[in-house]
Tab-separated table of C-alpha atoms and ligand atoms in Angstrom:
chain	number	residue	atom	x	y	z
N	224	UNK	CA	60.583	89.149	107.048
N	225	UNK	CA	63.782	90.403	108.655
N	226	UNK	CA	65.101	88.474	111.622
N	227	UNK	CA	64.085	89.807	115.062
N	228	UNK	CA	67.383	89.926	116.848
N	229	UNK	CA	65.807	91.480	119.935
N	230	UNK	CA	64.143	88.114	120.558
N	231	UNK	CA	67.304	86.969	122.351
N	232	UNK	CA	66.097	89.107	125.262
N	233	UNK	CA	62.870	87.073	125.686
N	234	UNK	CA	64.764	83.847	125.228
N	235	UNK	CA	67.048	84.745	128.140
N	236	UNK	CA	64.213	85.847	130.441
N	237	UNK	CA	62.228	82.697	129.654
N	238	UNK	CA	65.227	80.509	130.434
N	239	UNK	CA	65.275	82.275	133.787
N	240	UNK	CA	61.925	80.660	134.594
N	241	UNK	CA	63.710	77.320	134.375
N	242	UNK	CA	66.426	78.626	136.665
N	243	UNK	CA	69.010	79.232	133.937
N	244	UNK	CA	71.051	82.380	133.431
N	245	UNK	CA	73.389	83.156	130.495
N	246	UNK	CA	76.767	81.416	130.714
N	247	UNK	CA	78.509	84.665	129.725
N	248	UNK	CA	77.559	88.231	130.542
N	249	UNK	CA	75.269	90.080	128.167
N	250	UNK	CA	77.340	93.195	128.924
N	251	UNK	CA	80.058	92.900	126.314
N	252	UNK	CA	82.192	95.454	128.126
N	253	UNK	CA	82.450	92.991	131.048
N	254	UNK	CA	83.909	90.118	129.033
N	255	UNK	CA	87.540	91.219	129.175
N	256	UNK	CA	87.495	90.852	132.937
N	257	UNK	CA	85.845	87.408	132.746
N	258	UNK	CA	88.315	86.287	130.073
N	259	UNK	CA	91.197	87.323	132.316
N	260	UNK	CA	90.293	84.408	134.562
N	261	UNK	CA	90.656	81.794	131.802
N	262	UNK	CA	93.477	83.155	129.633
N	263	UNK	CA	97.204	82.935	130.203
N	264	UNK	CA	98.689	86.337	131.068
N	265	UNK	CA	100.458	86.262	127.691
N	266	UNK	CA	97.259	85.654	125.703
N	267	UNK	CA	95.291	88.214	127.708
N	268	UNK	CA	98.027	90.804	127.235
N	269	UNK	CA	98.158	90.110	123.506
N	270	UNK	CA	94.402	90.555	123.032
N	271	UNK	CA	93.663	93.349	125.495
N	272	UNK	CA	96.886	95.284	125.081
N	273	UNK	CA	97.582	98.173	122.768
N	274	UNK	CA	100.406	100.364	121.581
N	275	UNK	CA	102.419	102.425	124.047
N	276	UNK	CA	100.493	103.796	127.003
N	277	UNK	CA	97.110	102.743	125.586
N	278	UNK	CA	96.038	106.302	124.780
N	279	UNK	CA	94.505	105.348	121.434
N	280	UNK	CA	92.415	102.581	122.983
N	281	UNK	CA	91.037	105.103	125.450
N	282	UNK	CA	90.489	107.632	122.648
N	283	UNK	CA	88.422	105.059	120.763
N	284	UNK	CA	85.977	104.748	123.640
N	285	UNK	CA	85.993	108.474	124.410
N	286	UNK	CA	85.087	109.213	120.800
N	287	UNK	CA	81.930	107.111	121.194
N	288	UNK	CA	81.101	108.779	124.503
N	289	UNK	CA	81.215	112.238	122.926
N	290	UNK	CA	78.241	111.427	120.688
N	291	UNK	CA	74.769	110.995	122.206
N	292	UNK	CA	71.699	109.404	120.676
N	293	UNK	CA	68.559	111.564	120.640
N	294	UNK	CA	65.574	109.170	120.929
N	295	UNK	CA	62.424	109.929	118.939
N	296	UNK	CA	58.912	108.784	119.916
N	297	UNK	CA	55.843	107.364	118.120
N	298	UNK	CA	57.742	106.607	114.920
N	299	UNK	CA	56.216	103.181	114.282
N	300	UNK	CA	59.441	101.289	114.943
N	301	UNK	CA	57.729	98.021	115.891
N	302	UNK	CA	59.135	96.028	112.967
N	303	UNK	CA	62.786	96.609	112.261
N	304	UNK	CA	64.880	95.590	109.317
N	305	UNK	CA	68.618	95.494	109.949
N	306	UNK	CA	69.556	93.992	106.605
N	307	UNK	CA	72.197	95.695	104.533
N	308	UNK	CA	73.916	95.017	101.238
N	309	UNK	CA	77.674	94.953	100.792
N	310	UNK	CA	79.199	94.318	97.379
N	311	UNK	CA	75.971	92.814	96.101
N	312	UNK	CA	75.493	90.415	99.019
N	313	UNK	CA	72.683	90.901	101.518
N	314	UNK	CA	73.682	90.640	105.177
N	315	UNK	CA	71.191	90.083	108.007
N	316	UNK	CA	72.752	92.971	109.958
N	317	UNK	CA	75.489	95.575	109.394
N	318	UNK	CA	78.084	93.658	111.413
N	319	UNK	CA	81.138	91.635	110.374
N	320	UNK	CA	83.713	89.768	112.438
N	321	UNK	CA	86.976	91.718	112.335
N	322	UNK	CA	90.118	89.912	111.227
N	323	UNK	CA	91.834	88.713	114.374
N	324	UNK	CA	95.000	86.635	114.190
N	325	UNK	CA	96.288	83.799	116.383
N	326	UNK	CA	92.921	82.758	117.785
N	327	UNK	CA	94.299	79.430	119.082
N	328	UNK	CA	95.983	81.326	121.919
N	329	UNK	CA	92.546	81.988	123.424
N	330	UNK	CA	90.764	78.721	122.571
N	331	UNK	CA	91.944	75.410	121.062
N	332	UNK	CA	89.263	75.537	118.335
N	333	UNK	CA	90.547	78.980	117.289
N	334	UNK	CA	89.324	80.280	113.935
N	335	UNK	CA	87.239	77.147	113.292
N	336	UNK	CA	84.881	78.011	116.162
N	337	UNK	CA	84.626	81.602	114.947
N	338	UNK	CA	83.933	80.432	111.398
N	339	UNK	CA	81.090	78.175	112.575
N	340	UNK	CA	79.494	80.802	114.788
N	341	UNK	CA	79.702	83.452	112.055
N	342	UNK	CA	78.198	81.105	109.469
N	343	UNK	CA	75.319	80.242	111.799
N	344	UNK	CA	74.477	83.934	112.056
N	345	UNK	CA	75.044	84.671	108.351
N	346	UNK	CA	77.572	87.377	109.243
N	347	UNK	CA	80.823	87.611	107.267
N	348	UNK	CA	83.947	86.375	108.986
N	349	UNK	CA	87.137	88.104	107.865
N	350	UNK	CA	89.954	85.581	108.078
N	351	UNK	CA	93.327	86.995	109.118
N	352	UNK	CA	96.574	86.192	107.329
N	353	UNK	CA	97.824	85.436	110.862
N	354	UNK	CA	95.363	82.574	111.296
N	355	UNK	CA	96.281	79.459	113.246
N	356	UNK	CA	94.348	77.340	110.715
N	357	UNK	CA	94.749	77.237	106.967
N	358	UNK	CA	92.584	79.155	104.497
N	359	UNK	CA	91.018	75.881	103.412
N	360	UNK	CA	90.309	74.540	106.925
N	361	UNK	CA	88.516	77.741	107.904
N	362	UNK	CA	86.519	77.733	104.667
N	363	UNK	CA	85.365	74.198	105.412
N	364	UNK	CA	84.271	75.144	108.939
N	365	UNK	CA	82.531	78.231	107.535
N	366	UNK	CA	80.596	76.131	104.971
N	367	UNK	CA	78.013	78.236	103.186
N	368	UNK	CA	78.719	81.268	105.391
N	369	UNK	CA	79.960	84.511	103.853
N	370	UNK	CA	83.702	84.944	104.221
N	371	UNK	CA	86.267	87.607	103.398
N	372	UNK	CA	90.053	87.369	103.499
N	373	UNK	CA	92.413	89.844	105.192
N	374	UNK	CA	95.888	90.252	103.761
N	375	UNK	CA	99.042	91.255	105.535
N	376	UNK	CA	100.742	92.139	102.301
N	377	UNK	CA	103.944	90.057	101.896
N	378	UNK	CA	106.926	91.674	100.222
N	379	UNK	CA	107.124	88.682	97.874
N	380	UNK	CA	104.782	88.837	94.918
N	381	UNK	CA	104.692	85.094	94.205
N	382	UNK	CA	103.718	84.360	97.782
N	383	UNK	CA	101.091	87.117	97.703
N	384	UNK	CA	99.667	85.716	94.479
N	385	UNK	CA	99.582	82.196	95.853
N	386	UNK	CA	97.796	83.185	99.085
N	387	UNK	CA	95.225	85.228	97.164
N	388	UNK	CA	94.616	82.423	94.710
N	389	UNK	CA	93.990	80.009	97.573
N	390	UNK	CA	91.569	82.447	99.227
N	391	UNK	CA	89.678	82.961	95.989
N	392	UNK	CA	89.447	79.216	95.341
N	393	UNK	CA	88.221	78.600	98.874
N	394	UNK	CA	85.285	80.976	98.445
N	395	UNK	CA	86.464	84.163	100.164
N	396	UNK	CA	84.697	86.903	98.224
N	397	UNK	CA	86.231	90.188	99.372
N	398	UNK	CA	89.847	91.105	100.034
N	399	UNK	CA	90.675	93.312	103.018
N	400	UNK	CA	94.205	94.729	102.829
N	401	UNK	CA	95.441	95.912	106.205
N	402	UNK	CA	97.772	98.875	105.746
N	403	UNK	CA	98.385	99.981	109.328
N	404	UNK	CA	100.436	97.034	110.557
N	405	UNK	CA	103.273	96.721	108.063
N	406	UNK	CA	105.479	96.775	111.148
N	407	UNK	CA	104.530	95.855	114.713
N	408	UNK	CA	104.052	98.732	117.128
N	409	UNK	CA	105.767	99.157	120.503
N	410	UNK	CA	103.457	97.042	122.676
N	411	UNK	CA	104.630	97.031	126.287
N	412	UNK	CA	102.273	94.311	127.529
N	413	UNK	CA	103.784	91.869	125.016
N	414	UNK	CA	107.326	93.218	125.326
N	415	UNK	CA	107.378	92.898	129.106
N	416	UNK	CA	106.665	89.176	128.733
N	417	UNK	CA	108.866	88.876	125.635
N	418	UNK	CA	105.792	87.387	123.985
N	419	UNK	CA	105.217	87.366	120.243
N	420	UNK	CA	102.980	84.487	119.057
N	421	UNK	CA	104.368	84.346	115.515
N	422	UNK	CA	107.907	83.478	116.500
N	423	UNK	CA	106.428	80.623	118.558
N	424	UNK	CA	104.810	79.351	115.352
N	425	UNK	CA	101.301	80.498	116.379
N	426	UNK	CA	99.442	82.258	113.607
N	427	UNK	CA	101.639	81.017	110.785
N	428	UNK	CA	99.406	78.253	109.375
N	429	UNK	CA	98.648	80.064	106.140
N	430	UNK	CA	102.286	80.663	105.260
N	431	UNK	CA	103.522	77.246	106.359
N	432	UNK	CA	100.895	75.561	104.165
N	433	UNK	CA	101.569	77.789	101.181
N	434	UNK	CA	103.335	76.178	98.217
N	435	UNK	CA	104.944	79.428	97.002
N	436	UNK	CA	106.270	80.211	100.466
N	437	UNK	CA	107.539	76.685	100.959
N	438	UNK	CA	109.317	76.908	97.607
N	439	UNK	CA	111.386	79.751	99.046
N	440	UNK	CA	112.754	77.606	101.872
N	441	UNK	CA	115.936	75.535	101.815
N	442	UNK	CA	114.383	73.132	104.351
N	443	UNK	CA	110.689	72.475	104.964
N	444	UNK	CA	109.054	74.061	108.049
N	445	UNK	CA	108.697	70.523	109.420
N	446	UNK	CA	112.496	70.072	109.241
N	447	UNK	CA	113.520	73.572	110.325
N	448	UNK	CA	110.654	75.522	111.836
N	449	UNK	CA	112.791	78.337	113.277
N	450	UNK	CA	114.241	79.395	109.911
N	451	UNK	CA	110.863	79.164	108.186
N	452	UNK	CA	109.204	81.310	110.861
N	453	UNK	CA	111.863	84.000	110.715
N	454	UNK	CA	111.649	84.084	106.938
N	455	UNK	CA	107.866	84.514	107.100
N	456	UNK	CA	108.003	87.209	109.782
N	457	UNK	CA	110.484	89.130	107.629
N	458	UNK	CA	108.189	88.707	104.641
N	459	UNK	CA	104.971	90.064	106.138
N	460	UNK	CA	106.377	92.726	108.436
N	461	UNK	CA	108.997	95.399	107.985
N	462	UNK	CA	108.205	96.595	104.459
N	463	UNK	CA	105.934	99.549	103.776
N	464	UNK	CA	104.220	99.538	100.400
N	465	UNK	CA	103.101	102.475	98.251
N	466	UNK	CA	99.859	103.601	96.633
N	467	UNK	CA	101.064	102.778	93.144
N	468	UNK	CA	101.589	99.141	94.156
N	469	UNK	CA	97.860	98.643	94.710
N	470	UNK	CA	97.579	98.016	91.009
N	471	UNK	CA	99.364	94.708	91.625
N	472	UNK	CA	96.687	93.591	94.079
N	473	UNK	CA	94.015	94.669	91.635
N	474	UNK	CA	95.572	92.342	89.069
N	475	UNK	CA	95.819	89.478	91.549
N	476	UNK	CA	92.310	89.773	93.029
N	477	UNK	CA	89.200	89.528	90.915
N	478	UNK	CA	86.699	90.918	93.417
N	479	UNK	CA	86.097	93.815	95.796
N	480	UNK	CA	89.147	95.201	97.629
N	481	UNK	CA	88.809	97.075	100.916
N	482	UNK	CA	91.689	99.006	102.525
N	483	UNK	CA	91.769	98.666	106.316
N	484	UNK	CA	93.388	101.194	108.629
N	485	UNK	CA	92.334	104.419	106.899
N	486	UNK	CA	92.176	107.456	109.205
N	487	UNK	CA	92.796	110.476	106.970
N	488	UNK	CA	90.366	111.881	104.401
N	489	UNK	CA	93.142	112.196	101.812
N	490	UNK	CA	94.025	108.505	102.182
N	491	UNK	CA	90.365	107.618	101.676
N	492	UNK	CA	90.343	109.742	98.510
N	493	UNK	CA	93.493	108.011	97.312
N	494	UNK	CA	91.811	104.654	97.893
N	495	UNK	CA	88.970	105.775	95.637
N	496	UNK	CA	91.409	107.113	93.029
N	497	UNK	CA	93.262	103.783	93.090
N	498	UNK	CA	90.063	101.979	92.142
N	499	UNK	CA	89.518	100.335	95.499
N	500	UNK	CA	85.986	99.350	96.522
N	501	UNK	CA	85.931	100.175	100.214
N	502	UNK	CA	87.796	101.313	103.289
N	503	UNK	CA	87.706	100.314	106.935
N	504	UNK	CA	88.107	103.423	109.062
N	505	UNK	CA	90.142	101.868	111.854
N	506	UNK	CA	93.179	102.354	114.068
N	507	UNK	CA	93.528	98.611	114.653
N	508	UNK	CA	91.924	98.898	118.071
N	509	UNK	CA	94.681	101.218	119.296
N	510	UNK	CA	97.305	98.541	118.760
N	511	UNK	CA	99.526	100.489	116.362
N	512	UNK	CA	99.918	104.255	116.891
N	513	UNK	CA	99.757	105.383	120.504
N	514	UNK	CA	98.332	108.866	120.899
N	515	UNK	CA	96.317	108.664	117.677
N	516	UNK	CA	92.845	110.034	117.193
N	517	UNK	CA	89.855	107.938	118.206
N	518	UNK	CA	88.759	106.085	115.080
N	519	UNK	CA	85.203	107.411	115.305
N	520	UNK	CA	86.576	110.977	115.086
N	521	UNK	CA	87.873	110.190	111.614
N	522	UNK	CA	84.659	108.612	110.356
N	523	UNK	CA	82.320	111.539	109.489
N	524	UNK	CA	84.849	113.364	107.298
N	525	UNK	CA	85.818	110.213	105.435
N	526	UNK	CA	82.200	109.143	104.926
N	527	UNK	CA	81.381	112.583	103.586
N	528	UNK	CA	84.367	112.619	101.218
N	529	UNK	CA	84.104	109.134	99.701
N	530	UNK	CA	80.838	107.589	100.913
N	531	UNK	CA	79.286	107.903	97.460
N	532	UNK	CA	82.228	106.107	95.806
N	533	UNK	CA	83.317	103.495	98.354
N	534	UNK	CA	81.767	101.270	100.975
N	535	UNK	CA	82.856	102.863	104.245
N	536	UNK	CA	83.208	100.350	107.077
N	537	UNK	CA	84.319	101.059	110.615
N	538	UNK	CA	86.015	99.412	113.585
N	539	UNK	CA	87.906	100.200	116.787
N	540	UNK	CA	85.993	100.421	120.026
N	541	UNK	CA	82.616	98.937	119.050
N	542	UNK	CA	81.192	97.304	122.193
N	543	UNK	CA	77.422	97.932	122.291
N	544	UNK	CA	74.354	98.323	120.104
N	545	UNK	CA	74.469	102.066	120.650
N	546	UNK	CA	78.062	102.131	119.364
N	547	UNK	CA	76.890	100.480	116.145
N	548	UNK	CA	74.088	103.048	115.840
N	549	UNK	CA	76.545	105.922	116.287
N	550	UNK	CA	78.953	104.565	113.676
N	551	UNK	CA	76.150	104.006	111.176
N	552	UNK	CA	74.695	107.456	111.829
N	553	UNK	CA	78.123	108.994	111.195
N	554	UNK	CA	78.381	107.326	107.804
N	555	UNK	CA	79.551	103.727	108.174
N	556	UNK	CA	77.700	101.140	106.115
N	557	UNK	CA	78.639	98.388	108.583
N	558	UNK	CA	80.973	97.816	111.526
N	559	UNK	CA	83.572	95.180	112.366
N	560	UNK	CA	83.411	93.666	115.828
N	561	UNK	CA	86.832	92.880	117.316
N	562	UNK	CA	87.877	92.119	120.896
N	563	UNK	CA	84.404	91.243	122.280
N	564	UNK	CA	84.039	88.173	120.072
N	565	UNK	CA	87.581	87.108	120.952
N	566	UNK	CA	86.628	87.157	124.646
N	567	UNK	CA	83.500	85.168	123.769
N	568	UNK	CA	85.729	82.634	122.010
N	569	UNK	CA	88.026	82.467	125.028
N	570	UNK	CA	85.146	81.895	127.419
N	571	UNK	CA	82.917	79.566	125.429
N	572	UNK	CA	84.372	78.593	122.043
N	573	UNK	CA	81.793	78.589	119.247
N	574	UNK	CA	78.908	79.080	121.723
N	575	UNK	CA	80.727	82.017	123.273
N	576	UNK	CA	81.189	83.750	119.911
N	577	UNK	CA	77.519	83.112	119.076
N	578	UNK	CA	76.417	84.586	122.396
N	579	UNK	CA	78.472	87.723	121.802
N	580	UNK	CA	77.078	88.191	118.295
N	581	UNK	CA	73.489	87.565	119.408
N	582	UNK	CA	73.894	89.957	122.343
N	583	UNK	CA	75.292	92.729	120.160
N	584	UNK	CA	72.547	92.321	117.565
N	585	UNK	CA	69.781	92.157	120.188
N	586	UNK	CA	71.123	95.286	121.866
N	587	UNK	CA	71.371	96.991	118.460
N	588	UNK	CA	67.846	95.978	117.470
N	589	UNK	CA	66.254	97.100	120.741
N	590	UNK	CA	68.224	100.327	121.039
N	591	UNK	CA	67.464	101.213	117.424
N	592	UNK	CA	63.764	100.679	118.076
N	593	UNK	CA	63.709	102.645	121.314
N	594	UNK	CA	65.587	105.495	119.640
N	595	UNK	CA	62.739	105.560	117.116
N	596	UNK	CA	64.361	104.051	114.031
N	597	UNK	CA	63.171	101.170	111.905
N	598	UNK	CA	66.182	100.518	109.704
N	599	UNK	CA	69.903	100.877	110.058
N	600	UNK	CA	70.058	102.469	106.631
N	601	UNK	CA	67.818	105.342	107.762
N	602	UNK	CA	70.310	106.485	110.382
N	603	UNK	CA	71.863	109.884	109.651
N	604	UNK	CA	73.883	112.326	111.778
N	605	UNK	CA	70.571	113.905	112.831
N	606	UNK	CA	70.026	110.842	115.075
N	607	UNK	CA	72.872	112.139	117.267
N	608	UNK	CA	74.093	115.224	119.069
N	609	UNK	CA	77.651	115.898	120.068
N	610	UNK	CA	77.575	116.354	123.827
G	923	LIG	C1	94.156	90.015	119.312
G	923	LIG	C2	93.935	90.836	118.078
G	923	LIG	C3	94.479	90.404	116.879
G	923	LIG	C4	94.261	91.134	115.699
G	923	LIG	N1	94.734	90.648	114.520
G	923	LIG	C5	94.485	91.324	113.383
G	923	LIG	C6	94.895	90.789	112.142
G	923	LIG	O1	95.465	89.711	112.074
G	923	LIG	N2	94.628	91.514	111.029
G	923	LIG	C7	93.973	92.729	111.070
G	923	LIG	O2	93.762	93.360	110.035
G	923	LIG	N3	93.569	93.243	112.242
G	923	LIG	C8	93.796	92.563	113.392
G	923	LIG	N4	93.348	93.074	114.573
G	923	LIG	C9	92.591	94.347	114.575
G	923	LIG	C10	91.084	94.083	114.398
G	923	LIG	O3	90.791	93.654	113.100
G	923	LIG	C11	90.274	95.360	114.668
G	923	LIG	O4	90.763	96.403	113.862
G	923	LIG	C12	90.361	95.778	116.139
G	923	LIG	O5	90.215	94.653	116.969
G	923	LIG	C13	89.284	96.800	116.461
G	923	LIG	O6	89.406	97.269	117.779
G	923	LIG	P1	88.472	96.745	118.991
G	923	LIG	O7	88.646	95.274	119.052
G	923	LIG	O8	89.014	97.426	120.187
G	923	LIG	O9	87.073	97.153	118.653
G	923	LIG	C14	93.537	92.347	115.755
G	923	LIG	C15	92.999	92.781	116.967
G	923	LIG	C16	93.182	92.036	118.121
G	923	LIG	C17	92.545	92.511	119.398
């Protein structure tokens, strides 16, 4: 039988009888404010901030607000089944942990805590190229959990090949290639503090531990960190790639490939033409192009155009169970959760991430039921109206 995620609600109320309340809010939109009290201004700005004036971050939330759920009654939604299948693997719910770099700036356990919490829930963690732990360390913490690897595509093919080989060996099954961040956007909250984690050697663990990258250096990173860091930053940012180069990644990766950062129907079609297996409709949480469309606005057209050829995933602005329902109804097969789990990590390490995931899934389960639906897969646009 499928797991009853809504049971977290009873668990919390019953703990109340013993005088206990949740350590972190169950309102995931409130966590940024709580995290502000424990994070350095630099770390908070890096996580919460976006490109330019923040218009795209606002657009992401406004796009969700424009769609309304229309609840249906007496549909027999007592027993729900949130399971879904992605690339042949069954997931307990249509939720993955988005790739988020430099997690040590919010909690000393960083990606290891996230990997443990994700594994405990059976939800895929997508490890960022900008991790503060190595590919192998995170795999060990993740154990038998499902894990995917996100690539910031280096402009050096040997280094790319080496990183992908390590990820494959360490049990990461699916490759997510992020296309929207080949160069860093204008991010005033970071610029005003002259704060970029990478040049402080945060989020460089994968490169610094990579044999092909190290072979490029005149001196080891241990002997000359500054030169190594600058070389790596120049390798993974600053170079745009082209559609015809995807064939190289196809040769280097023997498994599903998902392109992240797709916002135009034609780009989604090109992904299908290039033999890719999925896309993440995403604007990187409004961190790249200020004044861009809300990611959810792009979803229905893309799902309609390529949903029968590719797995269509979604992120940017997902905060509640109802957000997940809206994204699924508009054609996403699953969503990636971003900032909320990072705030959970900041506030409570592994337990904090687990609380955020359990809260989201409980909210999803209960809202799905009360809207009159039994499975996530049964959601179609007819579950919504545009208001
Ligand atoms: C602090 C932070 C770091 C991120 N690092 C990465 C990364 O290394 N690779 C990547 O593909 N996306 C990265 N993202 C983008 C997320 O994967 C995801 O697209 C975004 O968080 C979705 O927006 P939301 O968190 O507002 O829902 C990062 C996002 C944040 C907030």
